[in-house]
PDB file of C-alpha atoms in Angstrom:
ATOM      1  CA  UNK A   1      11.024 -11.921  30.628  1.00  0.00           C
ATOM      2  CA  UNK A   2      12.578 -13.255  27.424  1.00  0.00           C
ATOM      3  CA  UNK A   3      11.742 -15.903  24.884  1.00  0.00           C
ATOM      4  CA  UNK A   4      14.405 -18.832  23.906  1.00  0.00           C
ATOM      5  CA  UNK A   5      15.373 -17.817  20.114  1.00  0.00           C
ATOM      6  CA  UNK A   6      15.497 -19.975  17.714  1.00  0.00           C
ATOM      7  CA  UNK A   7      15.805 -18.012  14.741  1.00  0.00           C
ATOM      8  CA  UNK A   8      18.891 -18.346  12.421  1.00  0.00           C
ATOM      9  CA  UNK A   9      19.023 -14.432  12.111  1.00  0.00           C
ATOM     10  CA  UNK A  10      19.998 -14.468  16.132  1.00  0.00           C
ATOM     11  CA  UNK A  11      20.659 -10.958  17.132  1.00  0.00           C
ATOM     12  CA  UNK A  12      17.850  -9.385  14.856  1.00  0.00           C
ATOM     13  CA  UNK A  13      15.576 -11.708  17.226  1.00  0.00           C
ATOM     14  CA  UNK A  14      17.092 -10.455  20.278  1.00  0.00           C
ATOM     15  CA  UNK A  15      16.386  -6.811  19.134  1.00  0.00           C
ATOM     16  CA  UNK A  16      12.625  -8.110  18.459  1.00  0.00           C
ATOM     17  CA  UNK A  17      12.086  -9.221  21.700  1.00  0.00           C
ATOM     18  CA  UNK A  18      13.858  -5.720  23.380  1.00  0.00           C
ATOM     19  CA  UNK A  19      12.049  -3.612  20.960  1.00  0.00           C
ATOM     20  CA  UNK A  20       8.332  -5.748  21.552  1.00  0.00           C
ATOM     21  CA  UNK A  21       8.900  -5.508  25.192  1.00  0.00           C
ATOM     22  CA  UNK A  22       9.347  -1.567  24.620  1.00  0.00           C
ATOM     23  CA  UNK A  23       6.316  -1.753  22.623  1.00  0.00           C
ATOM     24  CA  UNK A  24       4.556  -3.629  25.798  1.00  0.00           C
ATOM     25  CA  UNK A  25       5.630  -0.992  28.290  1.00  0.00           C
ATOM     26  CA  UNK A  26       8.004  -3.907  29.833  1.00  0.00           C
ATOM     27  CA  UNK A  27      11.089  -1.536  29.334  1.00  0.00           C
ATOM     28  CA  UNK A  28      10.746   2.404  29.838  1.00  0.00           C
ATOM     29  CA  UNK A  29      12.962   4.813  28.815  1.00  0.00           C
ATOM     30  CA  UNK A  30      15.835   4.903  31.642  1.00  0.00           C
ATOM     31  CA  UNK A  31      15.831   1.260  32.452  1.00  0.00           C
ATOM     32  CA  UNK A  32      18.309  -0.703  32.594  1.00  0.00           C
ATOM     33  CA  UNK A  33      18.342  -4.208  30.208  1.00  0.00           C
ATOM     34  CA  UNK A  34      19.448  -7.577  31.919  1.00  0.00           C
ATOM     35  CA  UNK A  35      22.766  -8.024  32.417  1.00  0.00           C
ATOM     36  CA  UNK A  36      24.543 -10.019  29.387  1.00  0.00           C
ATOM     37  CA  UNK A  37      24.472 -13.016  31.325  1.00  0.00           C
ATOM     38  CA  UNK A  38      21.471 -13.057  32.229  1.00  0.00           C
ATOM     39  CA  UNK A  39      20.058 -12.480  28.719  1.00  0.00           C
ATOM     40  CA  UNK A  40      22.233 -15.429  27.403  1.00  0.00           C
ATOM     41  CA  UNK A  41      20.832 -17.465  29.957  1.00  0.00           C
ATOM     42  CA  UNK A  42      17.219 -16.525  29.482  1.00  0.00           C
ATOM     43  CA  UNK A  43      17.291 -16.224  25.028  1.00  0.00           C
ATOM     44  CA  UNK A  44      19.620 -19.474  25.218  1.00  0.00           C
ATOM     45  CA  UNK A  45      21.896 -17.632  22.202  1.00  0.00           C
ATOM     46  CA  UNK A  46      25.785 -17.198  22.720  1.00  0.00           C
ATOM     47  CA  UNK A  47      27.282 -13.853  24.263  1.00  0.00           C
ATOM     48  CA  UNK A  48      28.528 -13.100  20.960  1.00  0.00           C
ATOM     49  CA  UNK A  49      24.844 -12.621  19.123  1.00  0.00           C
ATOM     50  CA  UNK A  50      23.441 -10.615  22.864  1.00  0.00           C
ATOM     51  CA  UNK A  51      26.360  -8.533  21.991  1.00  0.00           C
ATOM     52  CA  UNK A  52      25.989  -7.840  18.393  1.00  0.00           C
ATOM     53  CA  UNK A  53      21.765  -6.835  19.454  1.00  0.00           C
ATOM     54  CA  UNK A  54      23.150  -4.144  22.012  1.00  0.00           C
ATOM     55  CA  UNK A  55      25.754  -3.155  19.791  1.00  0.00           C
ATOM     56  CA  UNK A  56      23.276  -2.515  16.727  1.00  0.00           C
ATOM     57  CA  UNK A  57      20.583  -0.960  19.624  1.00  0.00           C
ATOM     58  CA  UNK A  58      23.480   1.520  20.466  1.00  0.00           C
ATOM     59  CA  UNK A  59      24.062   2.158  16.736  1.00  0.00           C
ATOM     60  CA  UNK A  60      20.956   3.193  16.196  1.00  0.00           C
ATOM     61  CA  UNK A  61      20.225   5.638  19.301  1.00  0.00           C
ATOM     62  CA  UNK A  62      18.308   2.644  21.192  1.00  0.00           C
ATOM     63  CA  UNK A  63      19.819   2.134  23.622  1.00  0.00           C
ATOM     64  CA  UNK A  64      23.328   3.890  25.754  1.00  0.00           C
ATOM     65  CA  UNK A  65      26.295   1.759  26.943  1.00  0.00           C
ATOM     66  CA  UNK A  66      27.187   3.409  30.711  1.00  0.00           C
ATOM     67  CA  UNK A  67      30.685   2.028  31.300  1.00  0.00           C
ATOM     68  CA  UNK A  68      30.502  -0.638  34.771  1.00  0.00           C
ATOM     69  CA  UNK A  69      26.820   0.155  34.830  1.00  0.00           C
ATOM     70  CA  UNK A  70      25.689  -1.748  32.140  1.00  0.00           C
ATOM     71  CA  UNK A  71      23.146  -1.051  29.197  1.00  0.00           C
ATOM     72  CA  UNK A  72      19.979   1.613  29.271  1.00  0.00           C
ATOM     73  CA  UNK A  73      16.791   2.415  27.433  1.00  0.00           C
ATOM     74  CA  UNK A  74      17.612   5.788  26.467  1.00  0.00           C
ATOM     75  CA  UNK A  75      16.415   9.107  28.244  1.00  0.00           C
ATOM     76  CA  UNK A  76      16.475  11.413  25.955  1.00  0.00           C
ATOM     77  CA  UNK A  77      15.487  10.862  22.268  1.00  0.00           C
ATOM     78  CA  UNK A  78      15.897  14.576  20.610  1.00  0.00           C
ATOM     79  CA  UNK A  79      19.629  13.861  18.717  1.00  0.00           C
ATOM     80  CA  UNK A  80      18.848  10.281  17.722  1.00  0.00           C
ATOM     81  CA  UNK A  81      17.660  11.338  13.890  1.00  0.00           C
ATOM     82  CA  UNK A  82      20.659  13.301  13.253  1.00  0.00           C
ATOM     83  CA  UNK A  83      23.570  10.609  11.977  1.00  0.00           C
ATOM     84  CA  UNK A  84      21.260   8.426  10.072  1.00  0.00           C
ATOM     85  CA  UNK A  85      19.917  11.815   8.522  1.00  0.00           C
ATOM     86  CA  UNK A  86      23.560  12.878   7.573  1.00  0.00           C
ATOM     87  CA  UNK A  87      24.511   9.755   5.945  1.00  0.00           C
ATOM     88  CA  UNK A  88      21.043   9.373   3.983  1.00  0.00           C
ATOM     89  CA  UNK A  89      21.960  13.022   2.618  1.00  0.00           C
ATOM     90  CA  UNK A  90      25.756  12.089   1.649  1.00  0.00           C
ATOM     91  CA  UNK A  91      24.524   8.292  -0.053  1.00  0.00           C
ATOM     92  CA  UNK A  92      21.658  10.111  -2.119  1.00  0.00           C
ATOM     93  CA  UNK A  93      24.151  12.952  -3.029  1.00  0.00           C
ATOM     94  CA  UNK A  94      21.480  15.526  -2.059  1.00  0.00           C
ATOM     95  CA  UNK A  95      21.968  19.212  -2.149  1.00  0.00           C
ATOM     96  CA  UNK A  96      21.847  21.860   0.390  1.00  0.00           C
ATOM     97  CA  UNK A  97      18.287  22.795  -0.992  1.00  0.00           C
ATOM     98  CA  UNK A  98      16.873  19.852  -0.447  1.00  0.00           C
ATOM     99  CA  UNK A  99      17.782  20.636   3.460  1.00  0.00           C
ATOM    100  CA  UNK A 100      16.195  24.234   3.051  1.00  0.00           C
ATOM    101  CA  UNK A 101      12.678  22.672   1.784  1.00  0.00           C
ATOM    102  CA  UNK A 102      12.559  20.456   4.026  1.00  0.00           C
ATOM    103  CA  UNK A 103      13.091  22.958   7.088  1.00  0.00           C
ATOM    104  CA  UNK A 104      10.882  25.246   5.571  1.00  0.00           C
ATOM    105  CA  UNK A 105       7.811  22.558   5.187  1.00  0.00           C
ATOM    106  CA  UNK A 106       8.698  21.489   9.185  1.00  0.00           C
ATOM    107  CA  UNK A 107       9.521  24.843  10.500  1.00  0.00           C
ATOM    108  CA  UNK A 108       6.088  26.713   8.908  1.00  0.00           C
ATOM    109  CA  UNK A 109       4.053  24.093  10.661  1.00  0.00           C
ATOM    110  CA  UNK A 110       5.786  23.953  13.748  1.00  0.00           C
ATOM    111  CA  UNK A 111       5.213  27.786  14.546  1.00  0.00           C
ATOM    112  CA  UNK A 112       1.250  27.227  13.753  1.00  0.00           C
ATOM    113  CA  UNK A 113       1.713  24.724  16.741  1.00  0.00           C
ATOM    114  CA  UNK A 114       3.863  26.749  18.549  1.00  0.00           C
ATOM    115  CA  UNK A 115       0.789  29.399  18.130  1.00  0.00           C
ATOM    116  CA  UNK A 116      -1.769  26.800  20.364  1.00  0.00           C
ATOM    117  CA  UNK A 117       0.667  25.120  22.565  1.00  0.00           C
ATOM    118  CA  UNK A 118       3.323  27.892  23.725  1.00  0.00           C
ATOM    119  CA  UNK A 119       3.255  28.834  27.866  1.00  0.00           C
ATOM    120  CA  UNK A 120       4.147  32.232  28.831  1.00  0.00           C
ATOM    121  CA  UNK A 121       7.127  31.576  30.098  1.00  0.00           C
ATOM    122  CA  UNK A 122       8.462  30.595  26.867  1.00  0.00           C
ATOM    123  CA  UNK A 123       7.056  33.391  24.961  1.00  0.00           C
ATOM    124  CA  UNK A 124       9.118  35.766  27.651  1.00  0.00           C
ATOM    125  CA  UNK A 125      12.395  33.264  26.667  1.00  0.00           C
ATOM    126  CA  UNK A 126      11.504  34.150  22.895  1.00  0.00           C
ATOM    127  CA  UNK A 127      11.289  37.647  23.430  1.00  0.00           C
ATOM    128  CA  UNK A 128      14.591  37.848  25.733  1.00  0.00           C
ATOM    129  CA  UNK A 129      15.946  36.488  22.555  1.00  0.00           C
ATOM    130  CA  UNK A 130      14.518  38.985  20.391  1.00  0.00           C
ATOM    131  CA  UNK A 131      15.772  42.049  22.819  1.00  0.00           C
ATOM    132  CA  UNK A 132      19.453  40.443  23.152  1.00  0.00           C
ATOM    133  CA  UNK A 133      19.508  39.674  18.849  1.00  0.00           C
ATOM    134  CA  UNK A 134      18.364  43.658  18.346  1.00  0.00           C
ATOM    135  CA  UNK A 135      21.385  43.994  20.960  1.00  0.00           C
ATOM    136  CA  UNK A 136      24.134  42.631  19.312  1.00  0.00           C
ATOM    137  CA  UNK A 137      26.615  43.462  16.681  1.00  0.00           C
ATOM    138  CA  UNK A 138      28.757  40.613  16.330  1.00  0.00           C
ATOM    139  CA  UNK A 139      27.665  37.946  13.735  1.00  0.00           C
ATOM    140  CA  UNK A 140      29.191  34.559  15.570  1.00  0.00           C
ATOM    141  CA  UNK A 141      26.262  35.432  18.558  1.00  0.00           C
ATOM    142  CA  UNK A 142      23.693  36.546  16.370  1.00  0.00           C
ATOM    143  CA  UNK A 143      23.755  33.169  14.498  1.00  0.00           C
ATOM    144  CA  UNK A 144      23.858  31.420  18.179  1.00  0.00           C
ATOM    145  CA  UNK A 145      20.815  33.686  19.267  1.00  0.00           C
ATOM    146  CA  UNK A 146      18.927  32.978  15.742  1.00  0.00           C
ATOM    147  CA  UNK A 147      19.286  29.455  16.042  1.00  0.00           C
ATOM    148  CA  UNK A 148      18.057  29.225  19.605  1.00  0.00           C
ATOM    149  CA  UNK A 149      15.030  31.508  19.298  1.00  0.00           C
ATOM    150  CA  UNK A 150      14.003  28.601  16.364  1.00  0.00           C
ATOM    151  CA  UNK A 151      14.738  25.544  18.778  1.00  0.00           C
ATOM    152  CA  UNK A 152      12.383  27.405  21.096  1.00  0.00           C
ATOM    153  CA  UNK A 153       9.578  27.634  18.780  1.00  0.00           C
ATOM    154  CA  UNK A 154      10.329  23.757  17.820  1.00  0.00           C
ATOM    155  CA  UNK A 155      10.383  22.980  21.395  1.00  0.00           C
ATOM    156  CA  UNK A 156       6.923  25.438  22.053  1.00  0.00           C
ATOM    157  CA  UNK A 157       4.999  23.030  19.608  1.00  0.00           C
ATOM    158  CA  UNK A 158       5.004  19.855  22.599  1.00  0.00           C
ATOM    159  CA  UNK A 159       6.106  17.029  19.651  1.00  0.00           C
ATOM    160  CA  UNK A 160       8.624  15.253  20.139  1.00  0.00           C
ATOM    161  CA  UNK A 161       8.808  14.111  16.873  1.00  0.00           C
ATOM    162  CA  UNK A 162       9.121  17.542  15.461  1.00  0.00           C
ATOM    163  CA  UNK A 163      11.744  18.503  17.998  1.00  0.00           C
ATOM    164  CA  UNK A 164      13.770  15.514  17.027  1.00  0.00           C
ATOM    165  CA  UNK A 165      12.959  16.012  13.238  1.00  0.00           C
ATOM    166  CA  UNK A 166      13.950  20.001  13.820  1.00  0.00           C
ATOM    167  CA  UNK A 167      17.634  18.650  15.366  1.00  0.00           C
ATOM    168  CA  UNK A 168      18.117  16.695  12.548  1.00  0.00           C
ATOM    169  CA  UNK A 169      17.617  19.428   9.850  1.00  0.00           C
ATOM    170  CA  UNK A 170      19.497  22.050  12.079  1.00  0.00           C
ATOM    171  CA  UNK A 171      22.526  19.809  11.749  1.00  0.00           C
ATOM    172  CA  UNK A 172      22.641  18.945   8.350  1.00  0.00           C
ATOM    173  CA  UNK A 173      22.533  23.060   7.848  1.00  0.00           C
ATOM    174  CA  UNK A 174      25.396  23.388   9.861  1.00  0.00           C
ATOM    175  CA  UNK A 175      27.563  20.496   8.529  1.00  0.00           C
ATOM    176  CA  UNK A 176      26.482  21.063   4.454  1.00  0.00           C
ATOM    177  CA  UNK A 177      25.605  24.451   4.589  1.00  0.00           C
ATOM    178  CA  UNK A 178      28.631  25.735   5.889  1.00  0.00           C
ATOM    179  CA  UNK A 179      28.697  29.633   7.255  1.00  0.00           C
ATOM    180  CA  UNK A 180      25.014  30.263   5.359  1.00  0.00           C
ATOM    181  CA  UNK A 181      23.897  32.319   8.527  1.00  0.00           C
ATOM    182  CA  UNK A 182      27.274  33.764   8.768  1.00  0.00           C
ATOM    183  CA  UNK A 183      26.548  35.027   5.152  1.00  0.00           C
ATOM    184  CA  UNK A 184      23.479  36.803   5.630  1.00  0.00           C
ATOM    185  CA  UNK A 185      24.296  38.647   8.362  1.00  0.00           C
ATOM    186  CA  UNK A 186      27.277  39.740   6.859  1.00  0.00           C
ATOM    187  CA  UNK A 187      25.213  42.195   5.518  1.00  0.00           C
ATOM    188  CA  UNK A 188      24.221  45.180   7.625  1.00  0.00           C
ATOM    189  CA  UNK A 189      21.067  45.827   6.193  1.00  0.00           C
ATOM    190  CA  UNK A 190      20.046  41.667   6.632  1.00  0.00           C
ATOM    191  CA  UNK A 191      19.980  42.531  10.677  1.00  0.00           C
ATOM    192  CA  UNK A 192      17.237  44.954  10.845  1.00  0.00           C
ATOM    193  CA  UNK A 193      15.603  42.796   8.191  1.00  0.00           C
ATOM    194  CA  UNK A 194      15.823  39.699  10.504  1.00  0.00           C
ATOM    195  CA  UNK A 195      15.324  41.329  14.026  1.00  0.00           C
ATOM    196  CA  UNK A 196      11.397  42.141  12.288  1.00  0.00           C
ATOM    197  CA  UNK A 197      10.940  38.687  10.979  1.00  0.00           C
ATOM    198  CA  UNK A 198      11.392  37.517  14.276  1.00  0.00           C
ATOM    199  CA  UNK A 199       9.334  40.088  15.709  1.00  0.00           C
ATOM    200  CA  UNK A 200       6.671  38.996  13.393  1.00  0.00           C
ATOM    201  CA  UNK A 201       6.818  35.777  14.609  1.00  0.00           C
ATOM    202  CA  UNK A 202       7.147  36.592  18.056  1.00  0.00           C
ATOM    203  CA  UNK A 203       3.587  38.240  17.704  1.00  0.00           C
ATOM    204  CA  UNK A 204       2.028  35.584  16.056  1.00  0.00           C
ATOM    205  CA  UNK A 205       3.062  33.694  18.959  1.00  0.00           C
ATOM    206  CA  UNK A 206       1.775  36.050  21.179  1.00  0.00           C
ATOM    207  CA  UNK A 207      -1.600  36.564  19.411  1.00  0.00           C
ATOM    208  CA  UNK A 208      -1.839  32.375  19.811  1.00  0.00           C
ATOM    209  CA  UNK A 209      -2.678  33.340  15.613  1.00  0.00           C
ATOM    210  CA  UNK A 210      -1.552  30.068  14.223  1.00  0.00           C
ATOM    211  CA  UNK A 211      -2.102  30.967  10.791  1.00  0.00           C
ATOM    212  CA  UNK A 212      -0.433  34.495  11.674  1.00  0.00           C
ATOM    213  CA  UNK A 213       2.629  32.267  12.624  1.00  0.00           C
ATOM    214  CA  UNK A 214       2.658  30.272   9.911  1.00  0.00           C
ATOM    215  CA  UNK A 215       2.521  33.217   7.219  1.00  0.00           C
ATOM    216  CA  UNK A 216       5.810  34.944   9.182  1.00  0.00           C
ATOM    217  CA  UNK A 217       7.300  32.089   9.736  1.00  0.00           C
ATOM    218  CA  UNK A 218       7.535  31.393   5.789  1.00  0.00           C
ATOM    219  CA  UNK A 219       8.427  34.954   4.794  1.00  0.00           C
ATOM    220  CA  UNK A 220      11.609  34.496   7.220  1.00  0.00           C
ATOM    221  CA  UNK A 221      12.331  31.321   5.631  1.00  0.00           C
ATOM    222  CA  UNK A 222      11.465  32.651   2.202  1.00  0.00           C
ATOM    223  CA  UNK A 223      14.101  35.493   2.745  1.00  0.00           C
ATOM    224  CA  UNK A 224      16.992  33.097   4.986  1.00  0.00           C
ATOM    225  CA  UNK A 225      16.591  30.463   2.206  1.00  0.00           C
ATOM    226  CA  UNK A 226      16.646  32.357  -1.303  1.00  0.00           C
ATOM    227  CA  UNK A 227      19.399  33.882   0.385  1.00  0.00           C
ATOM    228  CA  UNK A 228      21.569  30.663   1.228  1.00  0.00           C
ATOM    229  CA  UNK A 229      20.627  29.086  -2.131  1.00  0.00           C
ATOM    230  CA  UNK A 230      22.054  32.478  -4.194  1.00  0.00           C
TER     231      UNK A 230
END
């Protein structure tokens, strides 16, 4: 299954051979890697560099350390962008902009996506959403119901990539954009002005217009953003 290594750089060659045997379709996601032993006796390294390989795996959303089970390919891939995400933004000293351009260039091309690839049954969960935000009157749920009705459309669009990328972005807004939602619906008037933003979008959805989509999807974020930058 494994190659003897022979590298000086020994754990970065056991995460070679882990991540080419992922690459092969050897290891799937929810499998479980050899036990440590049996990886020492099969790279011929020390239990100290296998390790240091799982450790960094772990680090870096690989792989997930089940305590007396052992060590697993990872299921579920969706949060995996978020810490390395957060510290890029804290060692470049970006700015909470930055975060807002960057949703707005994901988000506007996930709804045109979300447009082609959405089922029914998630255009009835988006307008449930829709119906309970019109509903409501206290802030804390509207920002819960706002931010799920956008990890639906994310999730409508069938990428992964996007869905992971969308994760990331929504985190960084709640961790350096602190209470931005919170602001704008602070405002009475904002509530009616959101409830038809999402409408529009909800129709785009419904007409499967991706281009209809797209255009509402950037005059919410137009609106949400030039709000959270003033």
């Amino acid at each position: 299954m494994f190659n003897p290594v022979k590298n000086t750089k020994v754990y970065e060659q056991v995460i070679y051979q882990i991540k080419d045997m992922i690459n092969k379709g050897v290891l799937k996601k929810g499998d479980k890697l050899p036990s440590e032993r049996d990886m020492v006796e099969s790279l011929q390294v020390s239990r100290t560099s296998i390790r240091e390989a799982l450790r960094s795996l772990e680090i870096i959303g690989l792989i997930e350390c089940r305590q007396g089970e052992g060590n697993f390919i990872k299921s579920s891939f969706e949060n995996s962008l978020i810490e390395p995400l957060s510290i890029m933004f804290l060692l470049q000293d970006s700015n909470s902009k930055e975060i807002l351009e960057l949703r707005k260039m994901i988000e506007k091309e996930t709804a045109a996506l979300a447009a082609e690839r959405i089922t029914e049954e998630e255009l009835k969960e988006l307008e449930l959403l829709i119906v309970k935000f019109s509903e409501l009157v206290e802030g804390e749920e509207m920002v819960r119901v706002d931010r799920e009705f956008h990890y639906k459309i994310a999730q409508a669009s069938k990428n992964f990539l996007i869905l992971s990328v969308f994760n990331a972005i929504s985190s960084l807004m709640e961790s350096f954009i602190k209470d931005a939602r919170k602001n704008i619906l602070a405002k009475e008037e904002n509530k009616e002005i959101l409830y038809k933003q999402h409408e529009s979008i909800y129709e785009a959805l419904l007409n499967r217009n991706p281009d209809q989509a797209m255009q509402a999807m950037m005059e919410h974020l137009n609106f949400t953003n030039d709000y959270m930058i003033t």
